[in-house]
mmCIF file of C-alpha atoms in Angstrom:
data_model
loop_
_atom_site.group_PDB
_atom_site.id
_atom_site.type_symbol
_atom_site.label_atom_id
_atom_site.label_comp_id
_atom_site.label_asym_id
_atom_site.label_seq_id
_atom_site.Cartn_x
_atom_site.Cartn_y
_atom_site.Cartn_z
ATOM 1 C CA UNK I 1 -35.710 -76.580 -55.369
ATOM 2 C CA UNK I 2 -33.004 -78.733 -56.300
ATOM 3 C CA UNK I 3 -29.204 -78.531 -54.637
ATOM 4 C CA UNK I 4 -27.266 -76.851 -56.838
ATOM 5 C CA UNK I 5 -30.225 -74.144 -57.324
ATOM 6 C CA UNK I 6 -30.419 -73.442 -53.382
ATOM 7 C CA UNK I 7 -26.674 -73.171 -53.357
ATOM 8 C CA UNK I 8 -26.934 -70.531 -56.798
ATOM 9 C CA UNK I 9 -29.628 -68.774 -54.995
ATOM 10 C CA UNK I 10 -27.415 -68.327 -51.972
ATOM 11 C CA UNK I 11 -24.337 -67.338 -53.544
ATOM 12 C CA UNK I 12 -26.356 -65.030 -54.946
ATOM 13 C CA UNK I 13 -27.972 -63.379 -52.097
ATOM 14 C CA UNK I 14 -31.074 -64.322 -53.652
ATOM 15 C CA UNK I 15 -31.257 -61.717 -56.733
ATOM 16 C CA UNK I 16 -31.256 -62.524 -60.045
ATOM 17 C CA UNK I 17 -27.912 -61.185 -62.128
ATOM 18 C CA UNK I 18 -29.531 -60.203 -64.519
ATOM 19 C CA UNK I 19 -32.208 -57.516 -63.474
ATOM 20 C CA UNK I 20 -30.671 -57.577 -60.119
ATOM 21 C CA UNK I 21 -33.793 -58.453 -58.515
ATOM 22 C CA UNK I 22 -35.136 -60.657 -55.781
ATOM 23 C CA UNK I 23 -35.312 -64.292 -57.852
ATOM 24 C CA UNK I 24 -38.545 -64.864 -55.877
ATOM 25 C CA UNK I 25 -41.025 -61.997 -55.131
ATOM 26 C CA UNK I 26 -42.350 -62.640 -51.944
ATOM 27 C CA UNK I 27 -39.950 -64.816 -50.416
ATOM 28 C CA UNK I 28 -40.130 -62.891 -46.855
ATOM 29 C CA UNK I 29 -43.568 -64.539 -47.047
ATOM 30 C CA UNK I 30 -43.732 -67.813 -45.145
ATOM 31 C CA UNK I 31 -46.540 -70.281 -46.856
ATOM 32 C CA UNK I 32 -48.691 -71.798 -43.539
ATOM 33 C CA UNK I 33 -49.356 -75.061 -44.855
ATOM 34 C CA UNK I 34 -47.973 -78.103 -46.954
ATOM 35 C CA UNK I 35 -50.111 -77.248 -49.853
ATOM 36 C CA UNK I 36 -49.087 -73.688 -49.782
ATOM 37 C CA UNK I 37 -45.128 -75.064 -49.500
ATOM 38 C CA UNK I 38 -46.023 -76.892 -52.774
ATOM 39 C CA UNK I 39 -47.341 -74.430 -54.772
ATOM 40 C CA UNK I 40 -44.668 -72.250 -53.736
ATOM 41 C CA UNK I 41 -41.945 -74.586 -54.484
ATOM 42 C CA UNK I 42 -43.657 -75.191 -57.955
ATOM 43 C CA UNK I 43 -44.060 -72.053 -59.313
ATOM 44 C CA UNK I 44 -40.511 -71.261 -58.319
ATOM 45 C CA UNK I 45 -39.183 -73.596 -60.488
ATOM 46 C CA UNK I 46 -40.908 -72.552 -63.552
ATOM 47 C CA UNK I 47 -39.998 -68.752 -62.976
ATOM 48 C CA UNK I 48 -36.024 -69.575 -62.336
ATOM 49 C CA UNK I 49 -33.733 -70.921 -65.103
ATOM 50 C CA UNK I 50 -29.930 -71.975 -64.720
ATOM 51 C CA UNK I 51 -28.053 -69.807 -66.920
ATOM 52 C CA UNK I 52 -24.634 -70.615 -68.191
ATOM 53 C CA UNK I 53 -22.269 -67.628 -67.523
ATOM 54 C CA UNK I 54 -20.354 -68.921 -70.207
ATOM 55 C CA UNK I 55 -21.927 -70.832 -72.618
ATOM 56 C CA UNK I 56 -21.106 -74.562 -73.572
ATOM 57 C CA UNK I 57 -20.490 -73.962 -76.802
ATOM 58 C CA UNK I 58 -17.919 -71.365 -76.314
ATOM 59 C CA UNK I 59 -16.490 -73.987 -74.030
ATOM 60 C CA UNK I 60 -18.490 -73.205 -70.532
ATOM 61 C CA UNK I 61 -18.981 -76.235 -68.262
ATOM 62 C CA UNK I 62 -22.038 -77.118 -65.992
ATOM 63 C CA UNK I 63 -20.524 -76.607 -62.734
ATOM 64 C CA UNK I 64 -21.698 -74.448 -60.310
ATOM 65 C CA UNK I 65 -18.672 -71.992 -61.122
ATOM 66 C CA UNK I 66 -20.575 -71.556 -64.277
ATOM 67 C CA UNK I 67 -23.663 -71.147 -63.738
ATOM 68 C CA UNK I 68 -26.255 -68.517 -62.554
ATOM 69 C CA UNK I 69 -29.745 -68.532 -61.225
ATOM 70 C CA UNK I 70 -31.743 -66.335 -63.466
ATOM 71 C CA UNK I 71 -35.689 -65.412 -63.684
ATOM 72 C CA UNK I 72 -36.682 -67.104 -66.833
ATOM 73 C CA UNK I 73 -38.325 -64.046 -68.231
ATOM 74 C CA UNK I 74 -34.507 -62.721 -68.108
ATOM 75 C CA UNK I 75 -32.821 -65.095 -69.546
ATOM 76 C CA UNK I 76 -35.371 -64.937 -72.723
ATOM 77 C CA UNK I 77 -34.512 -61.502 -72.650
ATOM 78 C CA UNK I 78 -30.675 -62.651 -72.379
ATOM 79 C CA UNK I 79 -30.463 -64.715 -75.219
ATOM 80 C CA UNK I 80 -33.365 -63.127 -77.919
ATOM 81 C CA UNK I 81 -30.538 -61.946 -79.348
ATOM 82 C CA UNK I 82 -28.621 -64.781 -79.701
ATOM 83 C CA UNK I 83 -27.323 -65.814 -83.339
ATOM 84 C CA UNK I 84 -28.771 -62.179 -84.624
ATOM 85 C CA UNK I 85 -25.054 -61.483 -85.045
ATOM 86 C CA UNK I 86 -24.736 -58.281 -87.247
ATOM 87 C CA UNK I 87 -22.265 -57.033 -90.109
ATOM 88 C CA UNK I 88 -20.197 -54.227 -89.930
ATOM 89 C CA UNK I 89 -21.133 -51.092 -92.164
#
């Protein structure tokens, strides 16, 4: 994992805003070997996504302040919504 996830992931006591939980099932397991550590580190990356908490276009920046370490499957969820603004009856 990069810096400024490790820091997010910290911050946030390790559990994803969204869903509120754990950001990595199985984290209180410790791989044994370097390949293990690899794979690990791998597929944490593609399951975790750096969500904006306020998004750039609304004027959000991309510092830490503003951002949130989300499962990725959440933030689909988050945003399938997005631009599906509806009218008023």
């Amino acid at each position: 994992m990069d810096k400024i996830s490790l820091h997010l992931a910290a911050r946030q006591r390790g559990l994803c805003p969204l869903c509120k939980q754990a950001l990595i099932a199985g984290a209180e397991y410790e791989p044994d070997n370097l390949r293990e550590w690899m794979d690990w580190f791998a597929a944490t990356r593609k399951m975790l996504h750096k969500h904006h908490f306020t998004y750039r276009r609304d004027g959000g920046s991309d510092e830490r302040t503003n951002l949130r370490l989300v499962h990725s499957e959440c933030h689909r969820q988050h945003h399938a919504n997005d631009g599906k603004r509806t009218t008023p009856c």
